[in-house]
Short mmCIF file of C-alpha atoms and ligand atoms in Angstrom, two decimals:
data_model
loop_
_atom_site.label_atom_id
_atom_site.label_comp_id
_atom_site.label_asym_id
_atom_site.label_seq_id
_atom_site.Cartn_x
_atom_site.Cartn_y
_atom_site.Cartn_z
CA MET A 6 -9.74 -19.87 16.41
CA SER A 7 -6.05 -20.68 16.26
CA GLU A 8 -3.38 -22.94 17.67
CA THR A 9 -1.53 -21.38 20.56
CA GLY A 10 1.69 -22.39 22.28
CA ALA A 11 4.32 -19.87 23.22
CA ASP A 12 7.28 -22.05 22.29
CA ARG A 13 6.47 -22.68 18.65
CA HIS A 14 8.85 -21.52 15.90
CA VAL A 15 7.12 -18.79 13.92
CA VAL A 16 8.65 -18.15 10.50
CA ILE A 17 7.65 -14.94 8.74
CA ILE A 18 8.43 -14.53 5.05
CA GLY A 19 8.63 -10.88 3.94
CA ALA A 20 10.51 -8.41 6.13
CA SER A 21 8.56 -5.25 5.52
CA LEU A 22 5.62 -3.61 7.28
CA ALA A 23 3.37 -6.65 7.76
CA GLY A 24 6.20 -9.06 8.57
CA THR A 25 8.07 -6.77 10.95
CA ARG A 26 4.95 -5.70 12.82
CA THR A 27 3.93 -9.36 13.22
CA ALA A 28 7.31 -10.25 14.71
CA GLN A 29 7.16 -7.32 17.14
CA GLY A 30 3.51 -8.10 18.00
CA LEU A 31 4.34 -11.72 18.83
CA ARG A 32 6.84 -10.60 21.46
CA THR A 33 4.43 -7.97 22.80
CA HIS A 34 1.91 -10.76 23.33
CA GLY A 35 4.40 -12.96 25.15
CA HIS A 36 5.54 -15.37 22.46
CA THR A 37 8.72 -16.95 23.81
CA GLY A 38 9.54 -19.34 20.97
CA ARG A 39 11.84 -18.63 18.04
CA ILE A 40 10.84 -15.96 15.54
CA THR A 41 12.59 -15.97 12.17
CA LEU A 42 11.94 -13.04 9.84
CA ILE A 43 13.16 -13.59 6.29
CA GLY A 44 13.35 -10.87 3.63
CA ALA A 45 14.44 -10.86 0.00
CA GLU A 46 15.73 -7.30 0.16
CA ASP A 47 19.17 -6.63 1.59
CA GLU A 48 17.83 -3.71 3.63
CA LEU A 49 16.69 -3.32 7.21
CA PRO A 50 12.86 -3.14 7.05
CA TYR A 51 11.61 0.25 5.91
CA ASP A 52 8.34 2.04 5.27
CA ARG A 53 7.10 2.54 1.71
CA PRO A 54 4.73 5.57 1.81
CA PRO A 55 7.64 8.05 2.20
CA LEU A 56 9.24 6.64 -0.98
CA SER A 57 6.84 8.67 -3.12
CA LYS A 58 6.54 11.54 -0.63
CA GLU A 59 8.99 13.06 1.87
CA LEU A 60 11.94 10.74 1.25
CA LEU A 61 11.74 11.17 -2.53
CA THR A 62 12.14 14.92 -2.15
CA SER A 63 14.59 14.74 0.77
CA ASP A 64 18.35 15.25 0.78
CA TRP A 65 18.86 11.47 1.05
CA SER A 66 21.17 11.95 4.01
CA ASP A 67 21.79 8.97 6.30
CA GLU A 68 19.43 10.65 8.75
CA SER A 69 16.63 10.92 6.14
CA VAL A 70 16.99 7.26 5.20
CA ALA A 71 17.17 6.17 8.85
CA GLY A 72 13.88 8.00 9.35
CA VAL A 73 11.99 5.52 7.17
CA ARG A 74 13.28 2.38 8.92
CA LEU A 75 10.58 0.35 10.64
CA VAL A 76 12.97 -1.07 13.21
CA THR A 77 16.64 -1.03 14.14
CA GLN A 78 18.94 -4.03 14.44
CA ALA A 79 19.30 -3.23 18.15
CA GLU A 80 15.52 -3.40 18.63
CA LEU A 81 15.41 -6.73 16.80
CA ASP A 82 18.23 -8.05 18.99
CA ASP A 83 16.39 -6.94 22.12
CA LEU A 84 13.30 -8.80 20.96
CA ASP A 85 15.38 -11.84 19.99
CA ILE A 86 14.02 -11.79 16.43
CA ASP A 87 16.27 -13.61 13.98
CA LEU A 88 16.28 -11.39 10.88
CA ARG A 89 17.68 -12.93 7.71
CA LEU A 90 18.02 -10.39 4.91
CA GLY A 91 18.88 -10.73 1.23
CA VAL A 92 17.50 -14.24 0.92
CA ALA A 93 14.22 -14.93 -0.88
CA ALA A 94 11.88 -17.80 -0.14
CA THR A 95 11.68 -19.97 -3.26
CA GLY A 96 9.26 -22.71 -2.28
CA LEU A 97 6.96 -24.10 0.38
CA ASP A 98 6.44 -27.74 1.34
CA LEU A 99 3.28 -27.96 3.41
CA ASP A 100 3.79 -31.66 4.24
CA THR A 101 7.19 -31.18 5.87
CA ARG A 102 6.36 -27.62 6.99
CA THR A 103 9.50 -26.28 5.35
CA VAL A 104 10.25 -23.09 3.42
CA ASP A 105 12.98 -23.35 0.77
CA LEU A 106 15.34 -20.42 0.49
CA ALA A 107 17.33 -19.05 -2.45
CA ASP A 108 20.63 -19.89 -0.74
CA GLY A 109 19.75 -23.59 -0.93
CA THR A 110 18.83 -23.96 2.73
CA GLY A 111 15.42 -24.69 4.20
CA VAL A 112 13.74 -23.43 7.33
CA ALA A 113 11.19 -25.51 9.26
CA TYR A 114 8.23 -23.80 10.88
CA ASP A 115 5.50 -24.57 13.36
CA VAL A 116 3.58 -21.49 12.24
CA LEU A 117 4.20 -19.67 8.95
CA VAL A 118 3.20 -16.08 8.20
CA ILE A 119 3.29 -15.14 4.52
CA ALA A 120 3.92 -11.38 4.21
CA THR A 121 5.62 -11.11 0.83
CA GLY A 122 3.60 -8.10 -0.25
CA ALA A 123 3.44 -6.96 -3.84
CA GLY A 124 5.72 -5.68 -6.57
CA ALA A 125 5.16 -2.95 -9.13
CA ARG A 126 3.19 -4.30 -12.09
CA PRO A 127 6.00 -4.66 -14.66
CA SER A 128 6.23 -2.03 -17.37
CA PRO A 129 5.21 -3.42 -20.77
CA TRP A 130 7.64 -0.91 -22.34
CA ASN A 131 11.29 -1.62 -21.73
CA PRO A 132 13.80 0.44 -23.68
CA PRO A 133 17.41 -0.08 -22.54
CA SER A 134 17.23 2.77 -20.00
CA GLY A 135 15.11 5.68 -18.81
CA VAL A 136 11.97 3.79 -17.71
CA LEU A 137 11.71 3.51 -13.93
CA GLN A 138 9.20 2.06 -11.48
CA LEU A 139 8.71 2.60 -7.76
CA ARG A 140 8.38 -0.02 -5.07
CA THR A 141 11.65 -0.12 -3.16
CA LEU A 142 14.03 2.24 -1.43
CA ALA A 143 16.51 1.73 -4.28
CA ASP A 144 13.79 2.60 -6.82
CA SER A 145 13.00 5.82 -4.96
CA ARG A 146 16.67 6.81 -4.86
CA ALA A 147 17.05 6.11 -8.59
CA ILE A 148 13.98 8.22 -9.38
CA ALA A 149 15.23 11.08 -7.17
CA GLU A 150 18.51 11.07 -9.11
CA ARG A 151 16.65 11.38 -12.42
CA LEU A 152 14.30 14.09 -11.12
CA ALA A 153 17.27 16.12 -9.88
CA LEU A 154 18.31 16.56 -13.52
CA GLN A 155 15.21 18.80 -13.94
CA GLU A 156 14.54 17.30 -17.36
CA PRO A 157 11.10 16.42 -18.81
CA VAL A 158 9.34 13.50 -17.15
CA VAL A 159 6.37 11.43 -18.29
CA VAL A 160 4.50 9.60 -15.56
CA VAL A 161 2.43 6.69 -16.84
CA GLY A 162 -0.42 6.02 -14.42
CA GLY A 163 -2.60 8.59 -12.67
CA GLY A 164 -3.21 6.68 -9.42
CA PHE A 165 -1.96 7.79 -6.01
CA ILE A 166 1.65 6.71 -6.51
CA GLY A 167 1.93 8.14 -10.05
CA THR A 168 0.47 11.48 -9.03
CA GLU A 169 2.61 11.70 -5.90
CA ILE A 170 5.70 11.15 -8.08
CA ALA A 171 4.39 13.79 -10.49
CA ALA A 172 4.03 16.27 -7.62
CA ALA A 173 7.59 15.48 -6.49
CA ALA A 174 8.88 15.95 -10.03
CA ILE A 175 7.19 19.35 -10.25
CA GLY A 176 8.87 20.23 -6.95
CA PHE A 177 12.24 19.33 -8.48
CA GLY A 178 11.51 21.71 -11.36
CA CYS A 179 10.82 19.12 -14.06
CA ALA A 180 8.28 19.56 -16.84
CA VAL A 181 5.79 16.78 -16.08
CA THR A 182 3.12 15.02 -18.13
CA VAL A 183 0.87 12.42 -16.52
CA VAL A 184 -0.74 9.90 -18.89
CA ASP A 185 -3.59 7.53 -18.07
CA PRO A 186 -6.09 5.75 -20.34
CA VAL A 187 -8.89 6.58 -17.89
CA ALA A 188 -10.51 10.01 -18.26
CA GLU A 189 -10.50 10.75 -14.48
CA PRO A 190 -8.14 8.15 -13.07
CA MET A 191 -8.60 9.04 -9.43
CA THR A 192 -12.35 8.47 -9.50
CA ARG A 193 -11.83 4.85 -8.50
CA LEU A 194 -9.83 5.95 -5.46
CA VAL A 195 -11.68 9.01 -4.19
CA GLY A 196 -14.95 9.20 -6.15
CA ALA A 197 -16.01 11.63 -8.85
CA GLU A 198 -16.72 14.44 -6.34
CA ILE A 199 -13.02 14.81 -5.50
CA ALA A 200 -11.22 13.26 -8.50
CA GLY A 201 -11.91 16.30 -10.68
CA ALA A 202 -10.54 18.68 -8.06
CA LEU A 203 -7.35 16.62 -7.83
CA VAL A 204 -6.86 16.82 -11.60
CA GLU A 205 -7.29 20.59 -11.36
CA LEU A 206 -4.76 20.69 -8.52
CA HIS A 207 -2.16 18.96 -10.67
CA ARG A 208 -2.83 21.27 -13.60
CA ASP A 209 -2.69 24.34 -11.36
CA ASN A 210 0.73 23.19 -10.18
CA GLY A 211 1.96 22.94 -13.74
CA ALA A 212 1.54 19.25 -14.60
CA VAL A 213 0.17 18.45 -18.06
CA THR A 214 -2.43 15.69 -17.93
CA ARG A 215 -3.14 13.43 -20.87
CA PHE A 216 -6.06 11.44 -19.51
CA GLY A 217 -8.24 9.18 -21.63
CA VAL A 218 -5.27 8.16 -23.81
CA GLY A 219 -3.08 5.10 -23.36
CA VAL A 220 0.61 4.48 -24.01
CA THR A 221 1.43 2.13 -26.87
CA ASP A 222 5.22 2.29 -26.74
CA ILE A 223 8.22 3.92 -25.12
CA ARG A 224 11.31 4.16 -27.37
CA GLY A 225 14.80 5.57 -27.06
CA GLU A 226 16.92 5.70 -23.94
CA ALA A 227 17.39 7.75 -20.77
CA GLY A 228 17.62 11.40 -21.69
CA ASP A 229 15.95 10.89 -25.06
CA LEU A 230 12.71 8.91 -24.79
CA THR A 231 9.67 9.01 -27.04
CA VAL A 232 6.40 8.00 -25.40
CA VAL A 233 3.89 7.01 -28.07
CA LEU A 234 0.20 7.46 -27.23
CA ASP A 235 -2.74 5.61 -28.72
CA ASP A 236 -4.16 8.79 -30.29
CA GLY A 237 -1.02 8.90 -32.46
CA SER A 238 0.67 11.71 -30.56
CA GLU A 239 4.16 11.46 -29.08
CA LEU A 240 5.72 12.91 -25.94
CA ARG A 241 9.44 13.57 -25.49
CA ALA A 242 10.91 12.83 -22.10
CA SER A 243 14.20 12.31 -20.37
CA THR A 244 12.65 9.86 -17.90
CA ALA A 245 9.42 7.84 -17.88
CA ILE A 246 8.07 6.52 -14.61
CA VAL A 247 5.53 3.74 -14.94
CA GLY A 248 3.08 3.31 -12.05
CA ILE A 249 0.37 0.99 -13.29
CA GLY A 250 -0.53 -0.97 -10.17
CA SER A 251 0.97 -3.88 -8.33
CA VAL A 252 1.12 -7.66 -8.47
CA ALA A 253 1.08 -9.91 -5.39
CA ASN A 254 4.41 -11.65 -4.72
CA THR A 255 3.17 -15.25 -4.87
CA GLY A 256 5.54 -16.73 -7.47
CA TRP A 257 7.44 -18.66 -4.80
CA LEU A 258 4.21 -20.41 -3.76
CA GLU A 259 3.22 -21.68 -7.20
CA ASP A 260 4.25 -25.28 -6.50
CA SER A 261 2.61 -25.39 -3.08
CA SER A 262 -1.01 -26.45 -2.82
CA LEU A 263 -2.10 -23.13 -1.34
CA THR A 264 -4.96 -21.40 -3.10
CA ILE A 265 -3.49 -18.52 -5.08
CA ALA A 266 -5.78 -16.17 -6.98
CA ASN A 267 -4.53 -12.59 -7.15
CA GLY A 268 -2.91 -13.15 -3.76
CA VAL A 269 -2.86 -15.91 -1.17
CA VAL A 270 -6.51 -16.69 -0.47
CA THR A 271 -7.38 -16.95 3.21
CA ASP A 272 -10.41 -17.60 5.38
CA PRO A 273 -11.93 -14.74 7.43
CA TYR A 274 -9.27 -15.36 10.12
CA LEU A 275 -6.43 -14.77 7.61
CA ARG A 276 -5.51 -18.47 7.62
CA ALA A 277 -4.39 -19.72 4.21
CA ILE A 278 -6.98 -22.01 2.66
CA GLY A 279 -6.14 -25.70 2.42
CA THR A 280 -3.62 -26.15 5.24
CA GLU A 281 -3.01 -25.52 8.92
CA GLY A 282 -0.69 -23.12 10.72
CA VAL A 283 -0.20 -20.80 7.74
CA TYR A 284 -1.41 -17.19 7.69
CA ALA A 285 -1.21 -14.59 4.91
CA ILE A 286 -1.31 -10.86 5.64
CA GLY A 287 -0.72 -7.47 4.06
CA ASP A 288 -0.57 -6.71 0.35
CA VAL A 289 -0.14 -10.40 -0.55
CA ALA A 290 -3.31 -11.61 1.19
CA ARG A 291 -6.78 -11.91 -0.29
CA TRP A 292 -9.41 -12.41 2.35
CA PRO A 293 -13.22 -12.29 2.64
CA HIS A 294 -13.96 -8.71 3.66
CA PRO A 295 -17.10 -8.64 5.84
CA GLY A 296 -18.09 -5.11 4.76
CA HIS A 297 -17.54 -5.66 1.04
CA GLY A 298 -19.15 -9.11 1.00
CA THR A 299 -16.37 -10.38 -1.28
CA ASP A 300 -12.69 -11.35 -1.22
CA ILE A 301 -10.36 -8.39 -1.52
CA ARG A 302 -6.63 -7.77 -1.61
CA ALA A 303 -5.94 -4.40 -0.02
CA GLU A 304 -2.77 -2.49 -0.79
CA HIS A 305 -2.86 -0.07 2.10
CA TRP A 306 -0.49 0.60 4.94
CA THR A 307 -3.11 0.48 7.70
CA ASN A 308 -4.50 -2.81 6.47
CA ALA A 309 -1.06 -4.45 6.51
CA SER A 310 -0.35 -3.09 9.97
CA ASP A 311 -3.77 -4.10 11.37
CA GLN A 312 -3.52 -7.59 9.87
CA ALA A 313 -0.09 -8.01 11.47
CA ARG A 314 -1.51 -7.09 14.86
CA TYR A 315 -4.48 -9.44 14.35
CA VAL A 316 -2.32 -12.41 13.37
CA ALA A 317 0.14 -11.83 16.21
CA THR A 318 -2.86 -12.00 18.56
CA ALA A 319 -4.28 -15.04 16.77
CA ILE A 320 -1.01 -16.95 17.10
CA THR A 321 -0.41 -16.11 20.75
CA GLN A 322 -3.90 -15.91 22.26
CA GLY A 323 -6.37 -17.04 19.63
CA VAL A 324 -9.07 -14.77 18.22
CA SER A 325 -12.83 -15.22 18.23
CA ALA A 326 -13.87 -12.67 15.58
CA PRO A 327 -12.88 -12.58 11.90
CA PHE A 328 -10.50 -9.83 10.76
CA ASP A 329 -12.32 -6.62 9.89
CA SER A 330 -10.54 -3.83 8.05
CA ALA A 331 -10.79 -0.10 8.72
CA ASP A 332 -10.32 0.43 4.96
CA TYR A 333 -8.24 3.48 5.68
CA VAL A 334 -5.87 4.96 3.11
CA TRP A 335 -4.24 8.34 2.63
CA SER A 336 -2.33 10.23 0.00
CA ASP A 337 -0.43 13.51 -0.04
CA GLN A 338 -1.03 15.52 -3.21
CA TYR A 339 1.09 18.68 -3.08
CA ALA A 340 -0.10 20.36 0.14
CA TRP A 341 -3.43 18.50 0.15
CA LYS A 342 -4.03 15.64 2.55
CA VAL A 343 -6.47 13.13 1.09
CA HIS A 344 -7.96 10.46 3.37
CA SER A 345 -10.38 7.67 2.58
CA VAL A 346 -12.07 5.43 5.12
CA GLY A 347 -14.69 2.70 4.77
CA ARG A 348 -16.35 2.10 1.43
CA ARG A 349 -18.82 3.53 -1.05
CA ASP A 350 -22.08 1.55 -1.42
CA ALA A 351 -23.30 1.35 -5.02
CA ALA A 352 -26.89 1.22 -3.75
CA GLY A 353 -26.39 4.14 -1.34
CA THR A 354 -25.88 7.89 -1.52
CA SER A 355 -23.08 10.38 -0.88
CA ILE A 356 -23.30 13.74 0.86
CA VAL A 357 -20.78 16.47 0.04
CA VAL A 358 -19.94 18.70 3.01
CA GLY A 359 -17.76 21.80 2.65
CA ASP A 360 -16.27 23.36 -0.42
CA LEU A 361 -12.66 23.03 -1.51
CA ASP A 362 -12.61 26.40 -3.27
CA ALA A 363 -14.34 28.34 -0.50
CA ASP A 364 -13.15 26.47 2.63
CA GLY A 365 -10.04 24.69 1.37
CA ARG A 366 -11.50 21.44 2.68
CA VAL A 367 -14.23 18.97 1.82
CA ALA A 368 -15.73 15.71 3.04
CA VAL A 369 -17.81 13.29 1.00
CA ILE A 370 -19.77 11.04 3.36
CA HIS A 371 -21.04 7.74 1.96
CA ALA A 372 -24.25 6.14 3.21
CA ASP A 373 -25.58 2.68 2.45
CA ALA A 374 -29.08 2.07 1.11
CA ASP A 375 -30.47 2.52 4.66
CA GLY A 376 -28.70 5.85 5.19
CA ILE A 377 -26.12 4.36 7.59
CA ALA A 378 -22.63 5.83 7.18
CA CYS A 379 -20.31 3.34 5.46
CA GLY A 380 -17.36 5.50 4.41
CA ALA A 381 -15.97 8.90 3.54
CA VAL A 382 -13.27 10.70 1.63
CA THR A 383 -11.91 13.91 3.10
CA VAL A 384 -9.48 16.51 1.81
CA ASN A 385 -7.59 18.67 4.34
CA TRP A 386 -10.14 17.86 7.05
CA VAL A 387 -8.85 15.55 9.72
CA ARG A 388 -11.60 16.43 12.21
CA ALA A 389 -14.24 15.22 9.75
CA LEU A 390 -12.24 12.07 9.12
CA ASN A 391 -12.04 11.27 12.82
CA GLN A 392 -15.74 12.00 13.24
CA VAL A 393 -16.60 9.58 10.44
CA ARG A 394 -14.39 6.86 11.86
CA ARG A 395 -16.18 7.16 15.22
CA LEU A 396 -19.65 7.13 13.69
CA LEU A 397 -18.79 4.29 11.33
CA ALA A 398 -17.79 2.18 14.30
CA ALA A 399 -21.07 3.09 16.01
CA GLY A 400 -23.19 2.31 12.90
CA ARG A 401 -24.75 5.79 12.90
CA PRO A 402 -26.65 7.48 10.05
CA ALA A 403 -24.58 9.53 7.61
CA ALA A 404 -26.83 12.53 8.26
CA ASP A 405 -25.57 12.57 11.88
CA ILE A 406 -22.07 13.25 10.64
CA VAL A 407 -23.23 16.28 8.71
CA ASP A 408 -25.04 17.54 11.84
CA GLU A 409 -22.08 16.88 14.08
CA LEU A 410 -19.76 18.71 11.73
CA GLY A 411 -22.12 21.65 12.08
CA LEU A 412 -22.24 22.24 8.37
CA ARG A 413 -24.91 22.24 5.77
CA ALA A 414 -24.53 19.73 2.91
CA ALA A 415 -23.47 21.35 -0.35
C1 FAD B 518 5.70 4.24 -3.18
C2 FAD B 518 4.60 3.74 -2.30
C3 FAD B 518 3.81 4.65 -1.62
C4 FAD B 518 2.77 4.20 -0.80
N1 FAD B 518 2.01 5.13 -0.15
C5 FAD B 518 0.97 4.70 0.62
C6 FAD B 518 0.14 5.64 1.29
O1 FAD B 518 0.33 6.86 1.19
N2 FAD B 518 -0.88 5.17 2.06
C7 FAD B 518 -1.13 3.83 2.18
O2 FAD B 518 -2.09 3.45 2.87
N3 FAD B 518 -0.34 2.91 1.55
C8 FAD B 518 0.68 3.32 0.78
N4 FAD B 518 1.47 2.40 0.14
C9 FAD B 518 1.18 0.96 0.31
C10 FAD B 518 1.87 0.39 1.54
O3 FAD B 518 3.21 0.76 1.56
C11 FAD B 518 1.73 -1.14 1.48
O4 FAD B 518 0.36 -1.44 1.67
C12 FAD B 518 2.57 -1.84 2.53
O5 FAD B 518 3.94 -1.63 2.28
C13 FAD B 518 2.27 -3.34 2.53
O6 FAD B 518 3.14 -3.97 3.41
P1 FAD B 518 3.50 -5.52 3.25
O7 FAD B 518 4.48 -5.81 4.33
O8 FAD B 518 2.26 -6.32 3.15
O9 FAD B 518 4.19 -5.67 1.82
P2 FAD B 518 5.48 -4.99 1.18
O10 FAD B 518 5.70 -3.65 1.76
O11 FAD B 518 5.32 -5.12 -0.29
O12 FAD B 518 6.69 -5.91 1.66
C14 FAD B 518 6.84 -7.24 1.27
C15 FAD B 518 8.28 -7.62 1.51
O13 FAD B 518 8.42 -9.01 1.20
C16 FAD B 518 9.60 -9.20 0.45
N5 FAD B 518 9.47 -10.40 -0.37
C17 FAD B 518 8.77 -10.56 -1.51
N6 FAD B 518 8.90 -11.82 -1.97
C18 FAD B 518 9.70 -12.46 -1.09
C19 FAD B 518 10.19 -13.78 -1.01
N7 FAD B 518 9.89 -14.71 -1.92
N8 FAD B 518 10.99 -14.11 0.05
C20 FAD B 518 11.31 -13.17 1.00
N9 FAD B 518 10.86 -11.91 0.96
C21 FAD B 518 10.06 -11.56 -0.07
C22 FAD B 518 9.70 -7.94 -0.39
O14 FAD B 518 11.02 -7.76 -0.85
C23 FAD B 518 9.25 -6.88 0.60
O15 FAD B 518 10.34 -6.40 1.35
C24 FAD B 518 2.52 2.81 -0.68
C25 FAD B 518 3.31 1.89 -1.38
C26 FAD B 518 4.34 2.35 -2.19
C27 FAD B 518 5.19 1.35 -2.94
#
């Protein structure tokens, strides 16, 4: 299902997880032609999950920062990957097969991989200072510097990233309030069975939650902010961190004739619609997910990594099957390890196994309307997670998982 030819010039735009893993995968699969990896950030490729977790709370030594790099310059040299950093792609001409760059040059491709990811959804509230967002290494460092002051913090957004930052802020010794207009914001991510327990976890650790109320304004400046809520109340903070989702980085493609709709739209083989020799992968791609029966844009590490591997194979060897996602995502919430795999079926059922209070672990197994396992969320229970992944792949009934775990459903 794809053109092959080991001597073609593959240009990859976006030098982060998806882009870097594609470049490495091409060489693993024997691609001998040129590989050019172009990134807007002036940083060797690095991993993002640690930015809200271990790196955020680290000592920020050279060693800590080196630990989040996805690759070294020496490894890139060995693989003969031409990495160009600090230069953004600004346009794409599909007729001449050329990408325009911010430095005024252009780069011609035989095959193009779009891996420009996503950016933090911009904060609607922008006082002169004190409001921060998290997407990059520099953002994480700036947040760590503010948290080290141990002054009051308001986190706007109760999703995974917001709550991970809140947990880090508590660890620094800050007074923390998390605000979200949704009453149980993590329900969308982990389901109602576990979302409530996560809220309790944050409260038990000392975070104040203001859920079900939105922010209408943030005034003042760093060190003296007022966060105004839509119930009329006001919160004082030294720093506000706004984590309200992400937006696909597609601005540079606006004048191309690619189909852009909340991401670069692709076919089931991750090939951009409306042209040839162009793939889109990772957080920027929106593709028809076979399990969901609709187009989705995933914002998960494993998806970006798996899509990179798939496209590297497609370019070098061709692929016969459409891309299928494991739908695997994780989050660290204080000492809890939360994992989600597969999906929840609105027409199906869920079985709760274990008890967080009694056992310190729980699994919620999702079945489709026919009782076949289609997903699960686990907390502190890696064995259950692995079991589910195996049974999901085998298309087994959800009840089998409960039996195999040797536990009675709660
Ligand atoms: C703080 C944080 C914590 C996370 N934690 C988890 C987690 O626990 N579990 C999980 O599953 N996922 C997590 N994620 C999500 C995961 O990191 C992403 O899914 C993954 O980074 C996507 O990789 P990507 O390469 O597609 O895009 P990105 O990582 O967004 O990289 C895209 C790159 O392209 C560059 N770029 C953008 N536009 C241009 C342009 N025009 N020209 C050139 N370069 C450009 C960007 O600068 C960036 O370097 C987290 C994300 C963040 C931000």
